[in-house]
XYZ file of C-alpha atoms in Angstrom:
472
model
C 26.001 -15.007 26.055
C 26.914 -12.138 28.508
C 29.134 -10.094 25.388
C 30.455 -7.324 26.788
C 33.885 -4.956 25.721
C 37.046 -4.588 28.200
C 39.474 -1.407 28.107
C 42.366 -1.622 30.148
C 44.072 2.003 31.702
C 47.214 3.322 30.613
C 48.925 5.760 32.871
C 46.277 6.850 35.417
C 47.477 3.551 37.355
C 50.436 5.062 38.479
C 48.122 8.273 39.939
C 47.839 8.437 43.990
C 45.271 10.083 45.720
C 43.459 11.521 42.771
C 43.299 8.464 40.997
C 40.041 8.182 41.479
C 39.145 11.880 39.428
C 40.689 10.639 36.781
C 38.617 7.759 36.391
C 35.768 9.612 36.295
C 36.253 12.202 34.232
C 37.971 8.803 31.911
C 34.256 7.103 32.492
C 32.485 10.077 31.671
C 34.496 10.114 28.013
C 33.683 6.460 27.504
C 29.656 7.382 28.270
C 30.019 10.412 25.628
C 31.230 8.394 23.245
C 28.455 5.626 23.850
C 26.069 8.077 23.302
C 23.243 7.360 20.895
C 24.172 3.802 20.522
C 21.888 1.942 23.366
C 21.987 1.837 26.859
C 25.416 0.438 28.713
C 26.712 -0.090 32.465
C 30.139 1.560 32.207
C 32.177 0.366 35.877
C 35.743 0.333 36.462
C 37.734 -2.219 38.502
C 41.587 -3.496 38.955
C 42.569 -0.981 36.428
C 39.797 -2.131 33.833
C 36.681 -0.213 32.338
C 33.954 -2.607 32.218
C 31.398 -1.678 29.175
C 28.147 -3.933 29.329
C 24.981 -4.045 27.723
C 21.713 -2.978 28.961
C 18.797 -2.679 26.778
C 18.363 -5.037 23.623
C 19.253 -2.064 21.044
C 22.735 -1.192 22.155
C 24.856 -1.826 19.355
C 27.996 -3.768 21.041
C 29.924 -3.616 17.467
C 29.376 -0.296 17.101
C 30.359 0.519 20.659
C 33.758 -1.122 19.760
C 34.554 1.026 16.929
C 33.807 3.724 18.931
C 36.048 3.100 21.991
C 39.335 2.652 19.797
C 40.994 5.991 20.413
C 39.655 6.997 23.708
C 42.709 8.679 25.881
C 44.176 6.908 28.482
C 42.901 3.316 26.981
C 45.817 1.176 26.328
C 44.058 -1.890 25.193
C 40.653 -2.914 23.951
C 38.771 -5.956 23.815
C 35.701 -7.819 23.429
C 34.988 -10.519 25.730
C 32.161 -12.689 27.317
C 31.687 -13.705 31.217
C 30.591 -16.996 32.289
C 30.982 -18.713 35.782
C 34.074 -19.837 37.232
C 34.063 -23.275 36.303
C 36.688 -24.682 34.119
C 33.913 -26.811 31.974
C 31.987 -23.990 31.343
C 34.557 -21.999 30.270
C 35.536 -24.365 27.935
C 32.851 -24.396 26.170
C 32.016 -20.960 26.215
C 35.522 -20.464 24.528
C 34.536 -22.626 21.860
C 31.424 -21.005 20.847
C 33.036 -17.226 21.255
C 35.661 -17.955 19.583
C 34.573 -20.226 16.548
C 34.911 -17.733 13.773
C 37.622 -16.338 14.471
C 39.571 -19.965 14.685
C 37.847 -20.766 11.545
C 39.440 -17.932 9.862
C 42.798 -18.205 11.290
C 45.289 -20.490 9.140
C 48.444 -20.732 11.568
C 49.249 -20.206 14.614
C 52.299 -20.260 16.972
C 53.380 -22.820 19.327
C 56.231 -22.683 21.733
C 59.215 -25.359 21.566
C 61.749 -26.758 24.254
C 65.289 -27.840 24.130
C 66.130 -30.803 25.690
C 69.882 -31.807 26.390
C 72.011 -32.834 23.192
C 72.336 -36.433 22.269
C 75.844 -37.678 23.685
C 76.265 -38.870 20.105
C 75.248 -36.968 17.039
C 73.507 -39.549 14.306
C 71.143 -39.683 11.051
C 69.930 -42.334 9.755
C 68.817 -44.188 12.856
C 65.617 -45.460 14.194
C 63.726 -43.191 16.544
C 60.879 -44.227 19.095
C 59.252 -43.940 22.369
C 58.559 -47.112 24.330
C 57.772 -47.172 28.491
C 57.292 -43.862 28.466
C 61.280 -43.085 27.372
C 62.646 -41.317 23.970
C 64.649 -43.813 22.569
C 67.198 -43.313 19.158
C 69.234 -46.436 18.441
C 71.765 -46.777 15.529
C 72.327 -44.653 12.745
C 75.403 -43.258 11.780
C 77.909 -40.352 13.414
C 80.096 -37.550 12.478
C 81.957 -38.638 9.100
C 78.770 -41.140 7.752
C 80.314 -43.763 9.652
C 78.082 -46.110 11.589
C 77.442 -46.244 15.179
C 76.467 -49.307 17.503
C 74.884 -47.480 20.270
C 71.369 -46.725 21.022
C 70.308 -43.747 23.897
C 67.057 -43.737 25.802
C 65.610 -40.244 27.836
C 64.937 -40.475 31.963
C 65.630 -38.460 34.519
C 66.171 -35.452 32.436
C 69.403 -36.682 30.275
C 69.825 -39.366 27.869
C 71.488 -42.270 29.059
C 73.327 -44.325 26.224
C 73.569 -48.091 25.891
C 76.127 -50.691 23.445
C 73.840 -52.132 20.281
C 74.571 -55.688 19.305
C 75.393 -54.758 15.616
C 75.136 -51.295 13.573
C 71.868 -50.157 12.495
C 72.527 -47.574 10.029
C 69.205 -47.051 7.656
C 67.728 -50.338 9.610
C 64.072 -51.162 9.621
C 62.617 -51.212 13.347
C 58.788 -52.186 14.352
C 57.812 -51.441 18.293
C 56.100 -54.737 18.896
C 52.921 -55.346 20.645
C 54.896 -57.427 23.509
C 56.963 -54.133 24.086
C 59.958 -55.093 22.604
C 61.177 -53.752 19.722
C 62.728 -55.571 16.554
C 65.766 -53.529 14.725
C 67.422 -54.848 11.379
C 69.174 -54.340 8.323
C 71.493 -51.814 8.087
C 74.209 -50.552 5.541
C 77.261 -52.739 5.816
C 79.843 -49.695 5.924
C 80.290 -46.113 6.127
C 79.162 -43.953 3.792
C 75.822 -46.173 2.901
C 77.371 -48.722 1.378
C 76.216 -52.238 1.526
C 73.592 -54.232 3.077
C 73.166 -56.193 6.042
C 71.581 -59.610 7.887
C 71.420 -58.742 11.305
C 68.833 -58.193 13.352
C 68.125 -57.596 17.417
C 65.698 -57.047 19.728
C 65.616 -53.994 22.198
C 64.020 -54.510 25.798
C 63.070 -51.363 27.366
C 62.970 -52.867 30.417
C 66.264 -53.734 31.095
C 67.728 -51.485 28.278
C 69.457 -54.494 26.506
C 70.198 -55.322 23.325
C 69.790 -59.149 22.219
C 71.103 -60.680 18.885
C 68.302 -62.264 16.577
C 68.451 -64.582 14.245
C 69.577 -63.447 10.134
C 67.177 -62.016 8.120
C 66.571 -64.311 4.886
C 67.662 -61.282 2.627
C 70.653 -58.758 3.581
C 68.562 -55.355 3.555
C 69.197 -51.505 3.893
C 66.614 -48.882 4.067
C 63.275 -51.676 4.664
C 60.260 -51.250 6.377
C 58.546 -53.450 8.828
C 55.295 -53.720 9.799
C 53.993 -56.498 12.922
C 50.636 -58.469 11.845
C 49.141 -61.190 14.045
C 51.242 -63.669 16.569
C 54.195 -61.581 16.766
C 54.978 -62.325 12.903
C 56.604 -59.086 11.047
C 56.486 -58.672 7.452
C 59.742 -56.685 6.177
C 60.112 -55.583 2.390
C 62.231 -53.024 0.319
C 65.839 -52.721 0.121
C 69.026 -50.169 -1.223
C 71.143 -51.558 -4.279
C 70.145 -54.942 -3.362
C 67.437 -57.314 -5.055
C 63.882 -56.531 -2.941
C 61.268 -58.791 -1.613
C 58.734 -59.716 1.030
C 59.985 -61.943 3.825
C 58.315 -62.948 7.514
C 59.685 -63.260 11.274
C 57.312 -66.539 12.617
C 57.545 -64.104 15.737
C 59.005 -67.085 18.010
C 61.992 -67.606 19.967
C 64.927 -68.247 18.287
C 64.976 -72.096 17.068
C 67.008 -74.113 19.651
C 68.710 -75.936 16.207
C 69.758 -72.277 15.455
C 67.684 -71.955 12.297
C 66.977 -68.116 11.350
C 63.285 -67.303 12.184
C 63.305 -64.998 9.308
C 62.116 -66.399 5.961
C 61.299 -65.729 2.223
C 57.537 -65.160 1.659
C 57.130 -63.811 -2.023
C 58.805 -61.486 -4.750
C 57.713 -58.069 -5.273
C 55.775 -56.027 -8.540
C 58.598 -53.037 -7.955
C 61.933 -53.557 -6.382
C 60.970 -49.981 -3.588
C 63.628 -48.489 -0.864
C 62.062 -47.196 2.035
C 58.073 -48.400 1.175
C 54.896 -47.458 3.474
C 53.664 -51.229 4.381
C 49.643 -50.990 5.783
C 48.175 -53.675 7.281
C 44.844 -54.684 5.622
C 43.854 -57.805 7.079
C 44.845 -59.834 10.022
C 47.175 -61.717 7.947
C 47.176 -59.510 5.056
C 49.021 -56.002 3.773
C 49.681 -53.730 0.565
C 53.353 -52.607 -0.079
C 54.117 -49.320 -1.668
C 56.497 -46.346 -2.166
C 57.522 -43.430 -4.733
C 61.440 -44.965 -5.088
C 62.915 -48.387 -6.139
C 66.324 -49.523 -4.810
C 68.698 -47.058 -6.358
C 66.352 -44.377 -5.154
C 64.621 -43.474 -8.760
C 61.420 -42.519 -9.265
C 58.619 -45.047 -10.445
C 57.033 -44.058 -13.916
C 54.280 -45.993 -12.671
C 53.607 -46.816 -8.998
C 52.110 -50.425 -8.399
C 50.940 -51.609 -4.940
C 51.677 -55.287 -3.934
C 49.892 -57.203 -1.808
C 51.617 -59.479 1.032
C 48.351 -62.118 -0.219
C 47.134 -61.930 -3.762
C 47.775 -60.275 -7.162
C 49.550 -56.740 -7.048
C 47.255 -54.002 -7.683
C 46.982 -50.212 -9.490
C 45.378 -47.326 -7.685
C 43.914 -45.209 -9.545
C 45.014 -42.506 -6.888
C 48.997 -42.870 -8.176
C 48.170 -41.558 -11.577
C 48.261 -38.048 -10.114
C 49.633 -38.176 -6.870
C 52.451 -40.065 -5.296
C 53.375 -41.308 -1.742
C 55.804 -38.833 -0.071
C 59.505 -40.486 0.225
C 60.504 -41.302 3.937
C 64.153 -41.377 3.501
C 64.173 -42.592 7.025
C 63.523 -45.744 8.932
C 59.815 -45.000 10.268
C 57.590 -46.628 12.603
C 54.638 -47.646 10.487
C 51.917 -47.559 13.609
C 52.995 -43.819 13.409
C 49.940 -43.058 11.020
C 47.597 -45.850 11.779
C 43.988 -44.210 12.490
C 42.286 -47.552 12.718
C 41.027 -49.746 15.733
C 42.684 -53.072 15.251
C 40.073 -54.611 17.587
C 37.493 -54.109 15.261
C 39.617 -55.250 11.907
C 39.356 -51.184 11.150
C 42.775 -50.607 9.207
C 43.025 -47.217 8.392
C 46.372 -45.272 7.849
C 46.846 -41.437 7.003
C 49.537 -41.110 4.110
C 51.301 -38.059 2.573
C 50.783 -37.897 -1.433
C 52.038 -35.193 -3.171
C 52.046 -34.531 -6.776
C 54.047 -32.977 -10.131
C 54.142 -29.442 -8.896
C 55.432 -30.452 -5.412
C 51.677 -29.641 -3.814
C 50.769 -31.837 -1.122
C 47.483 -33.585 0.324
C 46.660 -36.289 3.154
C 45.800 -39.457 1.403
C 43.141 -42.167 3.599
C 44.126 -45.550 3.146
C 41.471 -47.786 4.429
C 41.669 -51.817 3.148
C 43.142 -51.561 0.266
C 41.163 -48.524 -0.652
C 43.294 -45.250 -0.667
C 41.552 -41.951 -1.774
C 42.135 -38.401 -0.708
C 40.714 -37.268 2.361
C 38.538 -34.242 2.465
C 40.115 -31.244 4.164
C 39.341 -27.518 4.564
C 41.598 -26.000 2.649
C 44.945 -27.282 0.526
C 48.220 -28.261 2.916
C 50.355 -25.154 3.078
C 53.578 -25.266 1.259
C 55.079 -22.014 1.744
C 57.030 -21.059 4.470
C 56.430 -17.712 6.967
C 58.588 -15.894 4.798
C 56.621 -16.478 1.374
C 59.706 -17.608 -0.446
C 60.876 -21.076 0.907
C 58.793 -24.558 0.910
C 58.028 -26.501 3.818
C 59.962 -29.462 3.847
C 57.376 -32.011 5.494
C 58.683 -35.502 6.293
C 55.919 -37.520 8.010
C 52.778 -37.761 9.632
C 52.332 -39.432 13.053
C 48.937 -39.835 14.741
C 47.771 -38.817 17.892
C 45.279 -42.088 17.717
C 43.752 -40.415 21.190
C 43.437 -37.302 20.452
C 42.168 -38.092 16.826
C 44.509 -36.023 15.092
C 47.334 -36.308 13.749
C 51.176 -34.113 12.988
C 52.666 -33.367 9.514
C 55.831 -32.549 10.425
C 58.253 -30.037 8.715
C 60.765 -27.393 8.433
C 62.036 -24.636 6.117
C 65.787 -23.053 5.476
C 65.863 -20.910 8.454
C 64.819 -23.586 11.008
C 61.478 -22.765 11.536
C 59.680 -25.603 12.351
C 55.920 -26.583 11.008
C 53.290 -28.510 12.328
C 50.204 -29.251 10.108
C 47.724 -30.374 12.478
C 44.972 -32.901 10.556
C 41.758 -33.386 12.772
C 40.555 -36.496 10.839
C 38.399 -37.665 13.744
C 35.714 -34.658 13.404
C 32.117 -35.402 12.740
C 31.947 -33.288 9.953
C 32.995 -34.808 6.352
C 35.900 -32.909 5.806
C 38.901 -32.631 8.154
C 39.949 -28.970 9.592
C 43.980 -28.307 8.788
C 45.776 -25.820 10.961
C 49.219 -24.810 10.798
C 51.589 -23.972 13.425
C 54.822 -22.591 13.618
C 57.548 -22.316 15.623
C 60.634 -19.977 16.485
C 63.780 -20.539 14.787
C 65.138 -23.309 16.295
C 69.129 -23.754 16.332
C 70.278 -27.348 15.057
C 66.211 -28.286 14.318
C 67.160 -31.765 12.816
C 65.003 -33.159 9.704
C 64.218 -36.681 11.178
C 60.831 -38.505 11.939
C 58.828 -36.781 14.615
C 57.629 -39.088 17.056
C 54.610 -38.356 19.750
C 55.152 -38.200 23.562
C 53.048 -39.439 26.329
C 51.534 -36.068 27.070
C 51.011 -35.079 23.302
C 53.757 -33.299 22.295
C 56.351 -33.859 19.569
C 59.979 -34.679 19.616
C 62.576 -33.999 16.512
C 65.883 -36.114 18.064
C 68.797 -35.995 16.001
C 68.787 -36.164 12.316
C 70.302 -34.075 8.956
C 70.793 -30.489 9.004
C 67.521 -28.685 7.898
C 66.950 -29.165 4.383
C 70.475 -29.965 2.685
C 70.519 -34.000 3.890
C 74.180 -33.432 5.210
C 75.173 -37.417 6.327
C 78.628 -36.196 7.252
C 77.361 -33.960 9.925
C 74.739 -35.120 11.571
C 72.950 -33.381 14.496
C 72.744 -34.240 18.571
C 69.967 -31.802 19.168
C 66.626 -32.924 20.961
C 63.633 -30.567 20.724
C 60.340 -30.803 21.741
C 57.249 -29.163 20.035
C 54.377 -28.362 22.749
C 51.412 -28.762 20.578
């Protein structure tokens, strides 16, 4: 590795013709100060001293210590040259810069607005199909439902008439592209239950009335198995259960296509449903229907007995309080009957970790150091809400935020060879109106926060129109 140290000139750059006295009597200082330390080539070009090497017992470290407070040095740097090929220097940034990026534990990433929603809304679900943001339902200004969904093209969100209200639905992007929205609260303010369901097409941006679920839900989850079918379970101030779409046209004798499959260990609001099986799942979450917390957490199986993991006795899943795409944190490769889902645990002191669920297996996954709960400031918690997997990248987002709008992004690299999965942290500038909603991932990688409460009070009467992006 060609290591070599870089000092950039301060005010002889604006010199004229005797600029180039001053660079040599400026040279001559950085030789004298070299002195005893090995043999280096000291050049200067483009208003940079160049300080390489030359013999194997020049000390480059102490070179750098010595250069720190030579006049008319404005900067100081160690570097390493390598050919210009954009491979190459890939790599060679990897291996120059490994200890340092071990060492670091955050880092800052830059964030973009895009325009407001045309309505403000919580509480709805959020997605990207065909390429296009997409937030349907939810409620507006004054917790009062609203039956309109918006998608993002062309630089400006476009929005389209919903069949029914959606507010605190459960939503699953199916494999065929469309995407299955139901349940809802009846009326404002949360209140109530619903049967209906739709399907969206992104192609034509339509909405299509479904058939009636076989249970009036609020605040379910939804999760697509094999042949279309959909498994939905969980409920608000309503009696729970596990029922099935047959994933088929609706029945020409106008029969619902939704149907009552089995009854439930725990009546849960809101549960994480991961697919173990083809035709098989486990059901679990922290809350039952009036939003309590579980003494003791029990998992139940879509086929067979419900079961304990021994897991739950010290940590717990992390709440969603959202409607949330369940293929967000899927890690596995369905091809290969690999399920494998990343979920957030956290337990009696509020102290987070990234829990593996693979099967029905679910364990802690190894990581370099404990998730970071404080915010920038030292004083407030990061308020994370979900993860959501970048399945190509292998890695995958916790998303959160703290009082003063800074947003976090806990980046997990589960797909490393090594045993235990690097955690980095970024952070964001404050970001005006940074809604706490599901994040959900972009074509190119990046994040998007659309809509949602105001940072971390859970305000349903005001709900937010902003749209950011985070450019991870």
């Amino acid at each position: 590795m060609n290591d070599m140290i870089l000092l950039k000139l301060g005010e002889i750059v604006l010199k004229g013709l005797n600029r180039k006295s001053f660079e040599q009597r400026l040279m001559g200082n950085i030789r004298r100060r070299l002195l005893g330390l090995g043999k280096f080539k000291v050049s200067c070009m483009q208003s940079t001293v160049y300080v390489e090497p030359e013999s194997e017992d020049a000390d480059l470290d102490a070179a750098f210590e010595a250069l720190q407070d030579v006049f008319g040095i404005v900067k100081i740097s160690r570097a390493a040259a390598c050919k210009k090929d954009k491979d190459e220097i890939a790599q060679l940034a990897i291996r120059y810069l490994a200890d340092d990026m071990r060492r670091a534990k955050s880092f800052k990433v830059e964030t973009k607005r895009l325009p407001d929603l045309n309505t403000p809304r919580s509480g709805h679900a959020v997605f990207c199909v065909n390429g296009e943001l997409t937030v349907a339902g939810g409620h507006t200004t004054g917790f009062v439902p609203t039956k309109t969904a918006e998608y993002y093209s062309g630089s400006e969100w476009h929005q389209v008439p919903m069949v029914y209200t959606h507010d605190g639905p459960f939503f699953v992007v199916m494999k065929s592209g469309r995407v299955l929205i139901g349940g809802s609260f009846e009326k404002e303010f949360g209140i109530g239950q619903s049967y209906s369901t739709e399907f969206y097409d992104p192609a034509t941006h339509r909405f299509e009335g479904s058939s009636i679920l076989d249970t009036k839900r609020a605040a379910a989850s939804a999760l697509e198995l094999d042949s279309g079918r959909v498994v939905i379970s969980g409920n608000w101030y309503n009696d729970d259960n596990t029922e099935i779409f047959d994933g088929k046209p609706m029945h020409p004798d106008g029969s619902s296509n939704f149907y009552f499959h089995s009854k439930v260990a725990s009546q849960r609001s809101l549960p994480y449903i991961f697919r173990t099986a083809i035709d098989n799942a486990i059901i679990v979450s922290e809350r039952d229907t009036k939003g309590g917390l579980f003494d003791s957490i029990i998992v139940d199986r879509l086929k067979g007995e419900p079961l304990r993991v021994p897991l739950f006795n010290k940590w717990h899943p992390l709440f969603l309080f959202e409607a949330y795409e369940m293929r967000n944190c899927f890690i596995g490769d369905e091809t290969k009957d690999n399920y494998a889902y990343l979920l957030p645990v956290a337990d009696s002191t509020g102290q987070m970790a990234i829990a593996k669920v693979t099967g029905e297996e679910i364990s802690l996954l190894p990581t370099s150091h404990p998730v970071p709960m404080l915010s920038l400031n030292g004083k407030d918690f990061i308020l994370y809400r979900s993860i959501v997997a970048d399945r190509q990248a292998r890695r995958a987002y916790l998303v959160g935020t703290d009082s003063s709008n800074v947003g976090y992004v806990l980046c997990i690299d589960y797909g490393q060879p090594q045993s235990v999965a690097p955690l980095t942290l970024y952070y964001t500038d404050p970001m005006p109106g940074f809604g706490n909603h599901h994040p959900v991932l972009t074509p190119d990688g990046n994040l998007a926060i659309l809509g949602g409460k105001v940072g971390v009070n859970y305000n349903n009467y005001i709900p937010l129109g902003s749209a950011w992006l985070i450019l991870i």
